[in-house]
mmCIF file of C-alpha atoms and ligand atoms in Angstrom:
data_model
loop_
_atom_site.group_PDB
_atom_site.id
_atom_site.type_symbol
_atom_site.label_atom_id
_atom_site.label_comp_id
_atom_site.label_asym_id
_atom_site.label_seq_id
_atom_site.Cartn_x
_atom_site.Cartn_y
_atom_site.Cartn_z
ATOM 1 C CA MET A 1149 22.246 87.889 124.752
ATOM 2 C CA ASP A 1150 19.907 89.191 122.090
ATOM 3 C CA ILE A 1151 16.256 89.448 122.931
ATOM 4 C CA VAL A 1152 14.458 86.651 121.144
ATOM 5 C CA ASP A 1153 10.693 86.778 120.749
ATOM 6 C CA ILE A 1154 9.928 83.086 121.009
ATOM 7 C CA LYS A 1155 6.196 83.666 120.868
ATOM 8 C CA SER A 1156 6.204 85.481 117.559
ATOM 9 C CA ASN A 1157 8.863 83.137 116.166
ATOM 10 C CA LEU A 1158 6.615 80.188 116.953
ATOM 11 C CA GLN A 1159 3.610 81.911 115.406
ATOM 12 C CA GLU A 1160 5.616 82.523 112.265
ATOM 13 C CA VAL A 1161 6.850 78.936 112.061
ATOM 14 C CA GLU A 1162 3.340 77.620 112.662
ATOM 15 C CA LEU A 1163 1.924 79.828 109.919
ATOM 16 C CA ARG A 1164 4.567 78.689 107.469
ATOM 17 C CA ILE A 1165 3.988 75.021 108.278
ATOM 18 C CA CYS A 1166 0.246 75.500 107.737
ATOM 19 C CA ASP A 1167 0.818 77.264 104.426
ATOM 20 C CA ALA A 1168 3.176 74.541 103.234
ATOM 21 C CA CYS A 1169 0.569 71.928 104.204
ATOM 22 C CA LEU A 1170 -2.106 73.827 102.292
ATOM 23 C CA ARG A 1171 0.062 74.139 99.198
ATOM 24 C CA SER A 1172 0.795 70.429 99.189
ATOM 25 C CA GLY A 1173 -2.599 69.113 100.282
ATOM 26 C CA ARG A 1174 -1.325 67.738 103.577
ATOM 27 C CA ASN A 1175 -2.869 67.766 107.044
ATOM 28 C CA ARG A 1176 -1.164 69.884 109.657
ATOM 29 C CA GLU A 1177 -1.520 67.009 112.142
ATOM 30 C CA ASP A 1178 0.760 64.886 109.998
ATOM 31 C CA VAL A 1179 3.725 67.187 110.611
ATOM 32 C CA THR A 1180 5.382 67.385 114.039
ATOM 33 C CA LEU A 1181 7.508 70.385 114.899
ATOM 34 C CA ILE A 1182 10.606 69.481 116.882
ATOM 35 C CA ALA A 1183 12.008 72.513 118.664
ATOM 36 C CA VAL A 1184 15.781 72.137 118.487
ATOM 37 C CA SER A 1185 16.933 73.598 121.789
ATOM 38 C CA LYS A 1186 20.639 72.699 121.620
ATOM 39 C CA THR A 1187 22.895 75.309 123.251
ATOM 40 C CA LYS A 1188 19.836 77.230 124.477
ATOM 41 C CA PRO A 1189 19.118 77.798 128.175
ATOM 42 C CA ILE A 1190 16.375 76.138 130.209
ATOM 43 C CA GLU A 1191 14.531 79.457 130.550
ATOM 44 C CA MET A 1192 13.969 79.624 126.819
ATOM 45 C CA ILE A 1193 12.701 76.060 126.719
ATOM 46 C CA LYS A 1194 10.333 76.805 129.589
ATOM 47 C CA GLU A 1195 8.933 79.707 127.631
ATOM 48 C CA CYS A 1196 8.521 77.512 124.591
ATOM 49 C CA ILE A 1197 6.703 74.916 126.722
ATOM 50 C CA ASN A 1198 4.310 77.644 127.830
ATOM 51 C CA TYR A 1199 3.373 78.146 124.185
ATOM 52 C CA GLY A 1200 2.457 74.503 123.892
ATOM 53 C CA ILE A 1201 5.568 72.948 122.360
ATOM 54 C CA ASN A 1202 6.446 69.618 123.967
ATOM 55 C CA VAL A 1203 8.790 67.974 121.479
ATOM 56 C CA TYR A 1204 12.476 68.914 121.733
ATOM 57 C CA GLY A 1205 15.632 67.982 119.889
ATOM 58 C CA GLU A 1206 19.157 67.924 121.290
ATOM 59 C CA ASN A 1207 22.455 66.775 119.786
ATOM 60 C CA LYS A 1208 24.585 66.209 122.888
ATOM 61 C CA VAL A 1209 23.953 63.407 125.349
ATOM 62 C CA GLN A 1210 24.874 65.266 128.507
ATOM 63 C CA GLU A 1211 22.999 68.415 127.545
ATOM 64 C CA LEU A 1212 19.860 66.452 126.751
ATOM 65 C CA ASN A 1213 20.000 64.610 130.067
ATOM 66 C CA GLU A 1214 20.572 67.750 132.101
ATOM 67 C CA LYS A 1215 17.709 69.571 130.448
ATOM 68 C CA GLN A 1216 15.417 66.625 130.785
ATOM 69 C CA ALA A 1217 16.231 66.270 134.480
ATOM 70 C CA GLN A 1218 15.317 69.907 135.014
ATOM 71 C CA LEU A 1219 12.180 69.983 132.906
ATOM 72 C CA GLY A 1220 10.391 66.855 134.035
ATOM 73 C CA ASN A 1221 8.687 63.993 132.328
ATOM 74 C CA ASN A 1222 6.047 65.579 130.154
ATOM 75 C CA LEU A 1223 8.278 66.326 127.206
ATOM 76 C CA HIS A 1224 9.269 64.221 124.224
ATOM 77 C CA TRP A 1225 13.015 64.230 123.612
ATOM 78 C CA ASN A 1226 14.608 63.460 120.265
ATOM 79 C CA PHE A 1227 18.306 62.805 119.904
ATOM 80 C CA ILE A 1228 19.369 64.353 116.589
ATOM 81 C CA GLY A 1229 23.170 64.461 116.807
ATOM 82 C CA HIS A 1230 25.943 62.032 116.060
ATOM 83 C CA LEU A 1231 25.867 59.367 118.763
ATOM 84 C CA GLN A 1232 28.981 57.663 120.089
ATOM 85 C CA ARG A 1233 28.553 54.031 121.015
ATOM 86 C CA ASN A 1234 29.976 54.494 124.505
ATOM 87 C CA LYS A 1235 27.318 57.098 125.300
ATOM 88 C CA VAL A 1236 24.309 55.081 124.236
ATOM 89 C CA LYS A 1237 23.748 53.812 127.768
ATOM 90 C CA TYR A 1238 23.305 57.332 129.107
ATOM 91 C CA ILE A 1239 20.406 58.296 126.885
ATOM 92 C CA ILE A 1240 18.596 55.176 125.896
ATOM 93 C CA GLU A 1241 15.863 55.599 128.504
ATOM 94 C CA ASN A 1242 15.564 59.342 128.079
ATOM 95 C CA VAL A 1243 14.726 59.657 124.404
ATOM 96 C CA GLU A 1244 11.678 58.849 122.368
ATOM 97 C CA LEU A 1245 13.522 58.646 119.063
ATOM 98 C CA ILE A 1246 17.161 58.541 117.941
ATOM 99 C CA HIS A 1247 17.392 60.167 114.500
ATOM 100 C CA SER A 1248 20.973 59.415 113.656
ATOM 101 C CA VAL A 1249 21.668 55.693 113.297
ATOM 102 C CA ASP A 1250 23.949 55.139 110.332
ATOM 103 C CA SER A 1251 25.906 51.972 111.075
ATOM 104 C CA ILE A 1252 25.326 48.421 112.125
ATOM 105 C CA LYS A 1253 27.764 48.859 115.016
ATOM 106 C CA LEU A 1254 25.844 51.772 116.488
ATOM 107 C CA ALA A 1255 22.578 49.899 116.034
ATOM 108 C CA GLU A 1256 24.066 46.900 117.808
ATOM 109 C CA ALA A 1257 25.233 49.058 120.705
ATOM 110 C CA ILE A 1258 21.761 50.586 121.062
ATOM 111 C CA ASN A 1259 20.154 47.175 120.849
ATOM 112 C CA ASN A 1260 22.421 45.801 123.580
ATOM 113 C CA GLU A 1261 21.615 48.640 125.963
ATOM 114 C CA ALA A 1262 17.911 48.453 125.150
ATOM 115 C CA GLN A 1263 17.975 44.757 125.946
ATOM 116 C CA LYS A 1264 19.696 45.361 129.289
ATOM 117 C CA LYS A 1265 17.083 47.937 130.231
ATOM 118 C CA ASN A 1266 14.254 45.928 128.771
ATOM 119 C CA VAL A 1267 12.999 48.671 126.458
ATOM 120 C CA ILE A 1268 12.394 48.986 122.732
ATOM 121 C CA CYS A 1269 14.288 51.909 121.223
ATOM 122 C CA ASN A 1270 12.796 53.803 118.266
ATOM 123 C CA ILE A 1271 15.312 54.827 115.646
ATOM 124 C CA LEU A 1272 15.614 56.499 112.282
ATOM 125 C CA ILE A 1273 18.287 55.705 109.722
ATOM 126 C CA GLU A 1274 20.320 58.796 108.838
ATOM 127 C CA VAL A 1275 20.981 59.075 105.118
ATOM 128 C CA ASN A 1276 23.674 61.290 103.614
ATOM 129 C CA ILE A 1277 21.252 62.250 100.898
ATOM 130 C CA ALA A 1278 23.463 64.759 99.078
ATOM 131 C CA GLY A 1279 26.656 62.692 99.410
ATOM 132 C CA GLU A 1280 28.492 65.397 101.347
ATOM 133 C CA ASP A 1281 31.921 64.488 102.723
ATOM 134 C CA THR A 1282 31.259 66.473 105.866
ATOM 135 C CA LYS A 1283 28.074 64.670 106.827
ATOM 136 C CA TYR A 1284 27.323 61.457 108.640
ATOM 137 C CA GLY A 1285 24.788 59.024 107.282
ATOM 138 C CA VAL A 1286 24.585 55.941 105.107
ATOM 139 C CA THR A 1287 24.669 56.477 101.348
ATOM 140 C CA PRO A 1288 21.283 56.231 99.624
ATOM 141 C CA GLU A 1289 22.586 53.180 97.728
ATOM 142 C CA ASN A 1290 23.402 51.326 100.949
ATOM 143 C CA ALA A 1291 20.390 52.443 102.974
ATOM 144 C CA CYS A 1292 18.107 49.516 102.210
ATOM 145 C CA GLU A 1293 20.767 46.954 103.017
ATOM 146 C CA LEU A 1294 21.523 48.685 106.312
ATOM 147 C CA VAL A 1295 17.820 48.687 107.184
ATOM 148 C CA ARG A 1296 17.692 44.933 106.515
ATOM 149 C CA GLN A 1297 20.694 44.310 108.750
ATOM 150 C CA ILE A 1298 19.368 46.455 111.590
ATOM 151 C CA ALA A 1299 15.831 45.104 111.361
ATOM 152 C CA VAL A 1300 16.931 41.819 112.968
ATOM 153 C CA PHE A 1301 17.692 43.503 116.311
ATOM 154 C CA ASP A 1302 14.666 42.824 118.442
ATOM 155 C CA HIS A 1303 15.081 45.721 120.876
ATOM 156 C CA LEU A 1304 15.096 48.297 118.084
ATOM 157 C CA LYS A 1305 12.223 49.582 116.021
ATOM 158 C CA ILE A 1306 13.077 51.299 112.743
ATOM 159 C CA LYS A 1307 10.545 54.072 112.167
ATOM 160 C CA GLY A 1308 11.867 55.773 109.057
ATOM 161 C CA LEU A 1309 14.606 57.957 107.601
ATOM 162 C CA MET A 1310 16.323 61.210 108.469
ATOM 163 C CA CYS A 1311 18.556 63.561 106.505
ATOM 164 C CA ILE A 1312 20.395 66.813 107.006
ATOM 165 C CA ALA A 1313 20.231 68.621 103.683
ATOM 166 C CA PRO A 1314 23.081 70.882 102.541
ATOM 167 C CA TYR A 1315 23.331 74.409 103.852
ATOM 168 C CA VAL A 1316 21.975 76.530 100.987
ATOM 169 C CA ASP A 1317 20.926 80.110 100.356
ATOM 170 C CA ASN A 1318 17.862 79.082 98.376
ATOM 171 C CA PRO A 1319 15.783 76.270 99.947
ATOM 172 C CA GLU A 1320 14.514 75.230 96.522
ATOM 173 C CA LYS A 1321 17.958 73.751 95.934
ATOM 174 C CA ASN A 1322 17.198 71.149 98.589
ATOM 175 C CA ARG A 1323 13.861 70.074 97.127
ATOM 176 C CA VAL A 1324 15.498 67.358 95.053
ATOM 177 C CA TYR A 1325 17.083 65.842 98.186
ATOM 178 C CA PHE A 1326 13.790 65.813 100.066
ATOM 179 C CA VAL A 1327 12.103 64.159 97.084
ATOM 180 C CA ASN A 1328 14.910 61.597 96.954
ATOM 181 C CA LEU A 1329 14.639 60.786 100.655
ATOM 182 C CA ARG A 1330 10.876 60.331 100.381
ATOM 183 C CA GLU A 1331 11.295 58.047 97.372
ATOM 184 C CA LEU A 1332 13.901 56.041 99.244
ATOM 185 C CA LEU A 1333 11.470 55.705 102.162
ATOM 186 C CA VAL A 1334 8.735 54.453 99.846
ATOM 187 C CA ASP A 1335 11.107 52.013 98.116
ATOM 188 C CA ILE A 1336 12.164 50.516 101.442
ATOM 189 C CA LYS A 1337 8.612 50.492 102.771
ATOM 190 C CA ASN A 1338 7.463 48.534 99.705
ATOM 191 C CA LYS A 1339 9.921 45.783 100.567
ATOM 192 C CA ASN A 1340 7.822 45.010 103.659
ATOM 193 C CA ILE A 1341 10.795 44.144 105.833
ATOM 194 C CA ASP A 1342 9.835 42.654 109.198
ATOM 195 C CA ASN A 1343 10.161 45.052 112.150
ATOM 196 C CA VAL A 1344 10.451 48.082 109.832
ATOM 197 C CA ASP A 1345 7.757 50.786 109.698
ATOM 198 C CA MET A 1346 9.064 53.501 107.347
ATOM 199 C CA ASP A 1347 6.391 56.068 108.179
ATOM 200 C CA VAL A 1348 8.608 58.789 109.616
ATOM 201 C CA LEU A 1349 10.507 61.242 107.447
ATOM 202 C CA SER A 1350 12.664 63.613 109.502
ATOM 203 C CA MET A 1351 13.813 66.395 107.192
ATOM 204 C CA GLY A 1352 13.827 70.179 107.052
ATOM 205 C CA MET A 1353 15.467 72.748 109.314
ATOM 206 C CA THR A 1354 15.065 76.515 109.733
ATOM 207 C CA GLY A 1355 16.284 77.302 106.225
ATOM 208 C CA ASP A 1356 14.250 74.749 104.334
ATOM 209 C CA TYR A 1357 11.435 73.238 106.423
ATOM 210 C CA GLU A 1358 8.651 74.558 104.204
ATOM 211 C CA VAL A 1359 10.044 72.773 101.161
ATOM 212 C CA ALA A 1360 10.542 69.664 103.309
ATOM 213 C CA VAL A 1361 6.900 69.773 104.425
ATOM 214 C CA GLU A 1362 5.786 70.143 100.821
ATOM 215 C CA GLU A 1363 7.786 67.022 99.995
ATOM 216 C CA GLY A 1364 6.414 64.898 102.793
ATOM 217 C CA ALA A 1365 8.364 65.547 106.000
ATOM 218 C CA THR A 1366 6.573 64.190 109.079
ATOM 219 C CA LEU A 1367 9.143 65.608 111.517
ATOM 220 C CA ILE A 1368 10.802 68.966 111.000
ATOM 221 C CA ARG A 1369 13.671 70.115 113.208
ATOM 222 C CA VAL A 1370 13.681 73.863 113.768
ATOM 223 C CA GLY A 1371 16.205 75.576 116.036
ATOM 224 C CA THR A 1372 17.220 79.047 114.882
ATOM 225 C CA GLY A 1373 13.720 79.852 113.620
ATOM 226 C CA ILE A 1374 12.368 79.461 117.154
ATOM 227 C CA PHE A 1375 15.216 80.275 119.534
ATOM 228 C CA GLY A 1376 17.326 82.632 117.413
ATOM 229 C CA ALA A 1377 20.897 82.188 116.218
ATOM 230 C CA ARG A 1378 23.311 80.007 118.155
ATOM 231 C CA ASN A 1379 26.793 81.116 119.173
ATOM 232 C CA TYR A 1380 28.196 77.687 118.419
ATOM 233 C CA LEU A 1381 26.966 74.405 117.007
HETATM 234 C C1 PLP B 1704 21.025 72.079 114.859
HETATM 235 C C2 PLP B 1704 20.214 71.090 114.107
HETATM 236 C C3 PLP B 1704 18.948 71.415 113.600
HETATM 237 C C4 PLP B 1704 18.338 72.806 113.696
HETATM 238 O O1 PLP B 1704 19.008 73.693 112.863
HETATM 239 P P1 PLP B 1704 18.428 75.159 112.564
HETATM 240 O O2 PLP B 1704 19.013 75.521 111.251
HETATM 241 O O3 PLP B 1704 18.874 76.030 113.678
HETATM 242 O O4 PLP B 1704 16.940 75.040 112.504
HETATM 243 C C5 PLP B 1704 18.236 70.436 112.955
HETATM 244 N N1 PLP B 1704 18.727 69.188 112.801
HETATM 245 C C6 PLP B 1704 19.932 68.826 113.282
HETATM 246 C C7 PLP B 1704 20.402 67.432 113.099
HETATM 247 C C8 PLP B 1704 20.711 69.762 113.941
HETATM 248 O O5 PLP B 1704 21.916 69.392 114.408
#
């Protein structure tokens, strides 16, 4: 395995977040860095914890649960991957936020499990903001209607929107998508739907998080920029 300098990677990411906040007149406290630790070993996460990072993102149910079991209760886990309905029951109590709800059926499955366990589950609605065939997510056109349908589930709390922007060489190409997601968030927020908050905007990854911060991201999901390249997705 390559030697990865997590400390200097984190310093770099932090600096870039601060600069992006400065450029856009935002407060650093309004942006939360999620360290995306998928495929990375416990030792690397432990090191990252030592540098003060306590919010982690994983995209596989079993991997998240195993890591959480080993690392204890002081961390905040975000589920950022595609979630199968039959696996909802295994993570519902272990995550603070599920980023990837894009159908009424998945929402219903989460609501049912949340009810059984007597918890409220925080979710984001994943939007396929660039209309890519390869991506999950509701279309921007259907997002508001989906929010309305999901808002009636009383063991769910809709916190906002999430997108995975296209993979691009120049992050400026994704600015338009981040602007569009923020505008969609504001549109939905202005409808004042019961049980819907619309304050969380999860967008921006290693290649484009600075642009995302400039356009209003409140959660950024950075993997490679902290832990180095992955061997597989
Ligand atoms: C893997 C992943 C990330 C992190 O990607 P990097 O480019 O390594 O920062 C962010 N969001 C989601 C949904 C992911 O699956």
